[in-house]
Short mmCIF file of C-alpha atoms in Angstrom, two decimals:
data_model
loop_
_atom_site.label_atom_id
_atom_site.label_comp_id
_atom_site.label_asym_id
_atom_site.label_seq_id
_atom_site.Cartn_x
_atom_site.Cartn_y
_atom_site.Cartn_z
CA MET A 1 32.86 12.30 21.08
CA LEU A 2 30.64 9.40 19.93
CA ASN A 3 30.52 8.73 16.22
CA LEU A 4 26.98 8.96 14.83
CA GLU A 5 27.55 6.29 12.12
CA ARG A 6 28.88 3.83 14.74
CA LEU A 7 25.85 4.47 16.80
CA ARG A 8 23.67 3.85 13.75
CA VAL A 9 25.37 0.50 13.35
CA LEU A 10 24.85 -0.44 16.97
CA HIS A 11 21.11 0.55 16.79
CA ALA A 12 20.78 -1.61 13.66
CA VAL A 13 22.30 -4.50 15.55
CA SER A 14 19.79 -3.93 18.32
CA THR A 15 16.69 -3.56 16.11
CA THR A 16 17.45 -6.58 13.74
CA GLY A 17 18.86 -8.73 16.45
CA SER A 18 22.15 -9.74 14.71
CA VAL A 19 25.19 -8.58 12.84
CA VAL A 20 23.95 -10.19 9.74
CA GLY A 21 20.64 -8.31 10.00
CA ALA A 22 22.36 -5.02 10.66
CA ALA A 23 24.66 -5.58 7.66
CA ARG A 24 21.56 -6.27 5.39
CA THR A 25 19.80 -3.12 6.75
CA LEU A 26 22.84 -0.86 6.31
CA HIS A 27 23.87 -2.49 2.97
CA VAL A 28 27.42 -3.12 4.25
CA THR A 29 29.41 -6.32 5.07
CA THR A 30 29.13 -8.16 8.41
CA SER A 31 32.89 -7.46 8.78
CA ALA A 32 32.24 -3.73 8.56
CA VAL A 33 29.47 -4.00 11.21
CA SER A 34 31.79 -5.86 13.58
CA GLN A 35 34.61 -3.42 13.01
CA GLN A 36 32.28 -0.41 13.77
CA VAL A 37 31.00 -1.99 16.94
CA ALA A 38 34.55 -2.84 18.07
CA ARG A 39 35.57 0.78 17.54
CA LEU A 40 32.52 2.03 19.41
CA GLU A 41 33.48 -0.16 22.32
CA ARG A 42 36.86 1.33 22.40
CA GLU A 43 35.30 4.83 22.36
CA VAL A 44 33.02 4.14 25.33
CA GLY A 45 35.56 1.94 27.18
CA GLN A 46 32.98 -0.86 27.83
CA PRO A 47 31.93 -4.05 26.14
CA LEU A 48 28.70 -3.56 24.11
CA VAL A 49 28.23 -7.04 22.74
CA GLU A 50 29.00 -10.53 23.97
CA ARG A 51 28.93 -13.99 22.41
CA GLN A 52 25.71 -16.05 22.72
CA GLY A 53 25.99 -19.38 21.00
CA ARG A 54 26.84 -18.73 17.35
CA GLY A 55 25.57 -15.16 17.59
CA LEU A 56 25.90 -11.97 19.68
CA ARG A 57 23.76 -10.22 22.22
CA LEU A 58 23.99 -6.71 23.56
CA THR A 59 25.34 -6.23 27.08
CA ASP A 60 23.49 -3.94 29.42
CA ALA A 61 25.78 -1.11 28.35
CA GLY A 62 25.01 -1.99 24.79
CA GLU A 63 21.33 -1.98 25.38
CA LEU A 64 21.49 1.41 27.06
CA LEU A 65 23.63 2.93 24.36
CA ALA A 66 21.34 1.41 21.57
CA ARG A 67 18.32 2.98 23.10
CA SER A 68 19.97 6.34 23.32
CA ALA A 69 21.26 5.94 19.79
CA GLY A 70 17.67 5.36 18.68
CA ASP A 71 16.53 8.58 20.33
CA LEU A 72 19.49 10.45 18.86
CA LEU A 73 18.91 9.13 15.38
CA THR A 74 15.20 10.07 15.60
CA ARG A 75 16.26 13.60 16.54
CA VAL A 76 18.74 13.78 13.70
CA GLU A 77 16.01 12.75 11.30
CA GLN A 78 13.77 15.43 12.71
CA VAL A 79 16.48 18.13 12.24
CA GLU A 80 17.11 16.83 8.63
CA ALA A 81 13.35 16.94 7.95
CA ASP A 82 13.12 20.56 9.29
CA LEU A 83 16.04 21.63 7.04
CA ALA A 84 14.42 19.96 4.07
CA GLU A 85 11.20 21.66 4.79
CA HIS A 86 12.98 25.00 5.07
CA ARG A 87 14.54 24.42 1.74
CA GLY A 88 11.14 23.44 0.38
CA ALA A 89 12.48 21.10 -2.35
CA VAL A 90 10.88 17.69 -3.09
CA ALA A 91 14.18 15.93 -3.55
CA GLY A 92 16.41 13.12 -2.33
CA SER A 93 15.57 9.42 -2.10
CA LEU A 94 12.33 7.84 -1.04
CA ALA A 95 11.83 4.06 -0.35
CA ILE A 96 8.28 2.88 -0.45
CA ALA A 97 6.92 -0.58 0.34
CA ALA A 98 3.36 -1.81 -0.41
CA PHE A 99 1.48 -5.03 -0.07
CA ALA A 100 1.02 -6.98 -3.26
CA THR A 101 -2.46 -5.63 -4.35
CA ALA A 102 -1.54 -2.07 -3.63
CA ALA A 103 1.78 -2.46 -5.40
CA ARG A 104 -0.18 -3.54 -8.49
CA GLY A 105 -3.32 -1.46 -8.25
CA LEU A 106 -2.25 1.85 -6.57
CA LEU A 107 1.49 2.37 -6.79
CA PRO A 108 2.16 2.44 -10.54
CA GLY A 109 0.14 5.71 -10.94
CA VAL A 110 1.64 7.15 -7.78
CA LEU A 111 5.17 6.50 -8.97
CA ARG A 112 4.41 7.96 -12.32
CA ARG A 113 3.05 11.11 -10.65
CA LEU A 114 6.14 11.44 -8.32
CA ARG A 115 8.34 11.63 -11.40
CA ASP A 116 7.00 15.20 -11.78
CA TRP A 117 9.77 15.98 -9.28
CA PRO A 118 12.98 15.30 -11.15
CA ASP A 119 15.21 15.53 -8.18
CA LEU A 120 13.32 12.83 -6.32
CA SER A 121 14.44 9.25 -6.69
CA VAL A 122 11.76 6.68 -5.67
CA SER A 123 12.11 2.98 -5.11
CA LEU A 124 9.25 0.47 -4.58
CA SER A 125 9.29 -2.87 -2.77
CA GLU A 126 6.54 -5.33 -2.47
CA LEU A 127 6.19 -6.25 1.24
CA GLU A 128 3.47 -7.47 3.50
CA PRO A 129 2.63 -5.34 6.67
CA HIS A 130 4.42 -7.75 9.01
CA GLU A 131 7.60 -7.02 6.96
CA SER A 132 7.10 -3.37 6.02
CA VAL A 133 6.23 -1.98 9.44
CA PRO A 134 9.39 -3.26 11.15
CA ALA A 135 11.49 -2.10 8.17
CA LEU A 136 9.85 1.38 8.45
CA CYS A 137 10.68 1.60 12.15
CA ARG A 138 14.26 0.51 11.48
CA GLY A 139 14.60 3.32 8.83
CA ASP A 140 14.91 0.92 5.91
CA LEU A 141 11.80 2.49 4.41
CA ASP A 142 10.35 6.01 4.29
CA LEU A 143 6.75 5.04 3.53
CA ALA A 144 4.73 1.81 3.91
CA VAL A 145 1.33 1.15 2.38
CA VAL A 146 -0.38 -1.40 4.56
CA GLN A 147 -3.77 -2.98 5.10
CA ASP A 148 -5.97 -4.15 8.01
CA TRP A 149 -9.53 -5.16 8.87
CA LEU A 150 -11.92 -3.49 11.23
CA GLU A 151 -12.15 -6.82 13.07
CA ASP A 152 -8.35 -7.12 13.28
CA PRO A 153 -6.87 -3.65 13.27
CA LEU A 154 -3.15 -3.11 12.55
CA THR A 155 -1.04 -2.12 15.56
CA ILE A 156 0.80 1.08 14.61
CA PRO A 157 4.02 1.47 16.72
CA ASP A 158 4.88 4.58 18.66
CA GLY A 159 6.74 7.14 16.48
CA VAL A 160 4.82 6.21 13.30
CA ALA A 161 2.13 8.42 11.71
CA SER A 162 -0.64 7.14 9.52
CA ARG A 163 -3.05 8.34 6.81
CA HIS A 164 -6.19 6.37 5.89
CA LEU A 165 -6.14 6.09 2.06
CA LEU A 166 -9.16 4.10 1.13
CA ASP A 167 -11.50 1.25 1.94
CA ASP A 168 -11.23 -1.73 -0.35
CA PRO A 169 -14.39 -4.01 -0.69
CA PHE A 170 -14.18 -7.64 -1.68
CA ASP A 171 -16.60 -9.63 -3.87
CA LEU A 172 -17.22 -13.27 -4.26
CA ALA A 173 -15.81 -14.95 -7.36
CA LEU A 174 -17.80 -17.97 -8.51
CA PRO A 175 -17.63 -20.34 -11.48
CA ALA A 176 -20.18 -19.28 -14.01
CA GLY A 177 -22.20 -22.44 -13.63
CA HIS A 178 -22.42 -22.19 -9.83
CA PRO A 179 -26.01 -22.11 -8.42
CA LEU A 180 -25.30 -18.75 -6.74
CA ALA A 181 -23.59 -17.10 -9.70
CA GLY A 182 -26.81 -15.37 -10.88
CA ASN A 183 -27.53 -13.82 -7.50
CA GLU A 184 -27.09 -10.09 -6.94
CA LYS A 185 -25.84 -10.70 -3.41
CA VAL A 186 -25.06 -13.63 -1.07
CA THR A 187 -24.53 -14.00 2.62
CA VAL A 188 -21.70 -15.89 4.25
CA ALA A 189 -24.19 -18.36 5.61
CA GLU A 190 -25.06 -19.42 2.07
CA LEU A 191 -21.47 -20.51 1.46
CA ALA A 192 -21.27 -23.11 4.19
CA GLU A 193 -20.62 -26.08 1.89
CA GLN A 194 -18.32 -24.09 -0.54
CA ASP A 195 -14.83 -25.18 -1.47
CA TRP A 196 -12.50 -22.27 -1.20
CA ILE A 197 -9.54 -20.96 -3.15
CA SER A 198 -7.63 -18.79 -0.70
CA TRP A 199 -4.32 -17.23 0.20
CA SER A 200 -1.91 -19.29 2.28
CA ALA A 201 -2.50 -19.61 6.05
CA GLY A 202 -1.06 -16.70 8.01
CA GLN A 203 -1.77 -14.16 5.33
CA ILE A 204 -4.25 -11.36 6.29
CA CYS A 205 -6.95 -12.23 3.77
CA HIS A 206 -6.72 -16.02 4.55
CA ASP A 207 -7.12 -15.42 8.17
CA TRP A 208 -10.08 -12.98 7.60
CA LEU A 209 -11.88 -15.63 5.49
CA SER A 210 -11.33 -18.30 8.17
CA ARG A 211 -12.35 -16.05 11.01
CA THR A 212 -15.47 -14.78 9.21
CA LEU A 213 -16.71 -18.29 8.25
CA ARG A 214 -16.03 -19.67 11.76
CA SER A 215 -18.03 -16.80 13.31
CA GLU A 216 -20.98 -18.16 11.33
CA GLY A 217 -20.36 -21.71 12.51
CA VAL A 218 -18.84 -22.75 9.19
CA GLU A 219 -15.49 -24.54 9.10
CA PRO A 220 -13.77 -23.37 5.81
CA ARG A 221 -12.85 -25.99 3.29
CA VAL A 222 -9.80 -24.52 1.67
CA ALA A 223 -9.21 -26.72 -1.37
CA HIS A 224 -6.41 -24.61 -3.04
CA THR A 225 -4.16 -21.75 -2.13
CA ALA A 226 -2.51 -19.13 -4.32
CA SER A 227 -0.96 -15.72 -3.59
CA GLU A 228 -1.83 -14.23 -7.03
CA HIS A 229 -5.39 -13.08 -7.74
CA SER A 230 -4.94 -14.10 -11.33
CA THR A 231 -4.15 -17.64 -10.24
CA GLN A 232 -7.15 -17.66 -7.88
CA LEU A 233 -9.38 -16.47 -10.69
CA ALA A 234 -8.10 -19.13 -13.07
CA LEU A 235 -8.83 -21.86 -10.51
CA VAL A 236 -12.41 -20.47 -10.05
CA ALA A 237 -12.91 -20.40 -13.84
CA ALA A 238 -11.92 -24.02 -13.89
CA GLY A 239 -14.81 -24.77 -11.48
CA LEU A 240 -12.55 -25.68 -8.60
CA GLY A 241 -14.05 -23.42 -5.92
CA ALA A 242 -14.93 -19.85 -4.89
CA ALA A 243 -12.68 -17.01 -3.91
CA VAL A 244 -13.04 -13.57 -2.35
CA ILE A 245 -11.34 -10.94 -4.55
CA PRO A 246 -10.53 -7.29 -3.72
CA ARG A 247 -11.51 -4.57 -6.06
CA LEU A 248 -8.22 -2.78 -5.72
CA GLY A 249 -5.86 -3.92 -8.39
CA ARG A 250 -8.35 -6.39 -9.72
CA ASP A 251 -7.11 -8.43 -12.71
CA HIS A 252 -8.98 -9.18 -15.83
CA ILE A 253 -12.01 -11.39 -14.97
CA PRO A 254 -12.01 -14.59 -17.01
CA ALA A 255 -15.12 -15.45 -18.97
CA GLY A 256 -15.86 -18.40 -16.78
CA VAL A 257 -16.14 -16.37 -13.57
CA ARG A 258 -19.03 -14.38 -12.15
CA LEU A 259 -18.63 -11.73 -9.40
CA VAL A 260 -21.29 -11.54 -6.78
CA ALA A 261 -21.56 -9.02 -3.90
CA ILE A 262 -21.29 -10.33 -0.34
CA THR A 263 -23.59 -8.93 2.33
CA PRO A 264 -22.40 -7.52 4.67
CA THR A 265 -19.52 -6.39 2.37
CA PRO A 266 -16.11 -7.45 3.61
CA THR A 267 -13.78 -4.42 3.47
CA ARG A 268 -10.22 -3.89 4.38
CA ARG A 269 -8.73 -0.50 5.08
CA VAL A 270 -5.49 0.80 3.32
CA PHE A 271 -3.08 3.18 5.06
CA ALA A 272 0.07 5.02 4.43
CA LEU A 273 2.57 4.92 7.31
CA TRP A 274 5.73 6.99 7.86
CA ARG A 275 7.99 7.88 10.79
CA THR A 276 6.66 10.88 12.76
CA SER A 277 10.28 12.23 12.76
CA ALA A 278 10.16 12.53 8.94
CA SER A 279 6.76 14.21 8.77
CA ALA A 280 8.31 17.62 7.75
CA ARG A 281 10.18 16.15 4.79
CA PRO A 282 8.70 17.55 1.61
CA ALA A 283 9.30 14.28 -0.22
CA VAL A 284 7.25 12.29 2.30
CA ARG A 285 4.50 14.93 2.43
CA ALA A 286 4.32 14.96 -1.35
CA ALA A 287 4.26 11.15 -1.60
CA VAL A 288 1.40 10.91 0.95
CA ARG A 289 -0.65 13.64 -0.88
CA VAL A 290 -0.17 11.76 -4.09
CA LEU A 291 -1.24 8.49 -2.50
CA ALA A 292 -4.31 10.22 -1.09
CA ALA A 293 -5.21 11.97 -4.36
CA ALA A 294 -5.06 8.60 -6.13
CA HIS A 295 -8.47 8.06 -4.57
CA GLY A 296 -9.66 11.61 -4.42
CA LEU A 297 -8.49 12.29 -0.90
CA LEU A 298 -6.88 15.65 -1.01
CA ASP A 299 -6.38 16.48 2.79
CA GLU A 300 -3.03 17.92 3.73
CA VAL A 301 -0.64 15.86 5.69
CA GLU A 302 -0.57 17.14 9.22
CA ASP A 303 2.83 17.51 10.89
CA GLY A 304 4.00 14.93 13.29
CA GLY A 305 1.07 12.66 14.12
CA GLN A 306 -2.17 10.99 13.08
CA VAL A 307 -3.56 12.32 9.90
CA GLY A 308 -7.32 12.46 9.48
CA GLY A 309 -9.10 10.11 7.20
#
């Protein structure tokens, strides 16, 4: 009979693409991964991996077994979730990841609320969606709080359920002496000659800013980049440019900064994601309810699929 833990190791090698990645995912040594794969090869009587340069690749038999292992592990998680639901206790461990703004502005209160269940152990990691979604699919995480924009929606993989938590508007941060600082609202077209303080290229908010300005025929002049809102605001206060700042998790606004509404208002959407196979777990359901309630959204989590917003 095939060993479930060895199948889990092979599946980790497949999803991470390497023995090193599997070891990190499973929190074991690379030697332990190699030993488990070797034992699994002896059990099935076929080679499952082969050398490719300095690394390994799965053979056809390995690919077949890894796919079947993924299906089996999903079914095992469903059975475990059903048993947990039958027991009804919000207990066990729960690994949550959130992008930086949500980790600062949303998760502290949620984590405090989840301490109402003393048998539940919760850990938080700060990860961007391009990191947290694959980790969720691999089983490294139980919940991921992610963001997207209507113009650039996040692709949600098969087997992952979602819950829309909130819409997060952005405002324009300007130096207090800027000619537009006294306006109630500004349009993107009015910002054509503005120097910008932005996130690094490739980050969601930076790409949104570049895409939006270019759609208005404006080539963005990004003078400075910083990942922390507090740093961006400090640069604005120094008169070095403008920034778009989300309302979620907004830091203290320095005296030298004025916030002005942008029309139309740029808004990102914030979601909770979890594996569909874990939908019945009381801990997952409780965490999603608490996340939703943090912004007054009290709908129940629906089993096994898309959850209404």
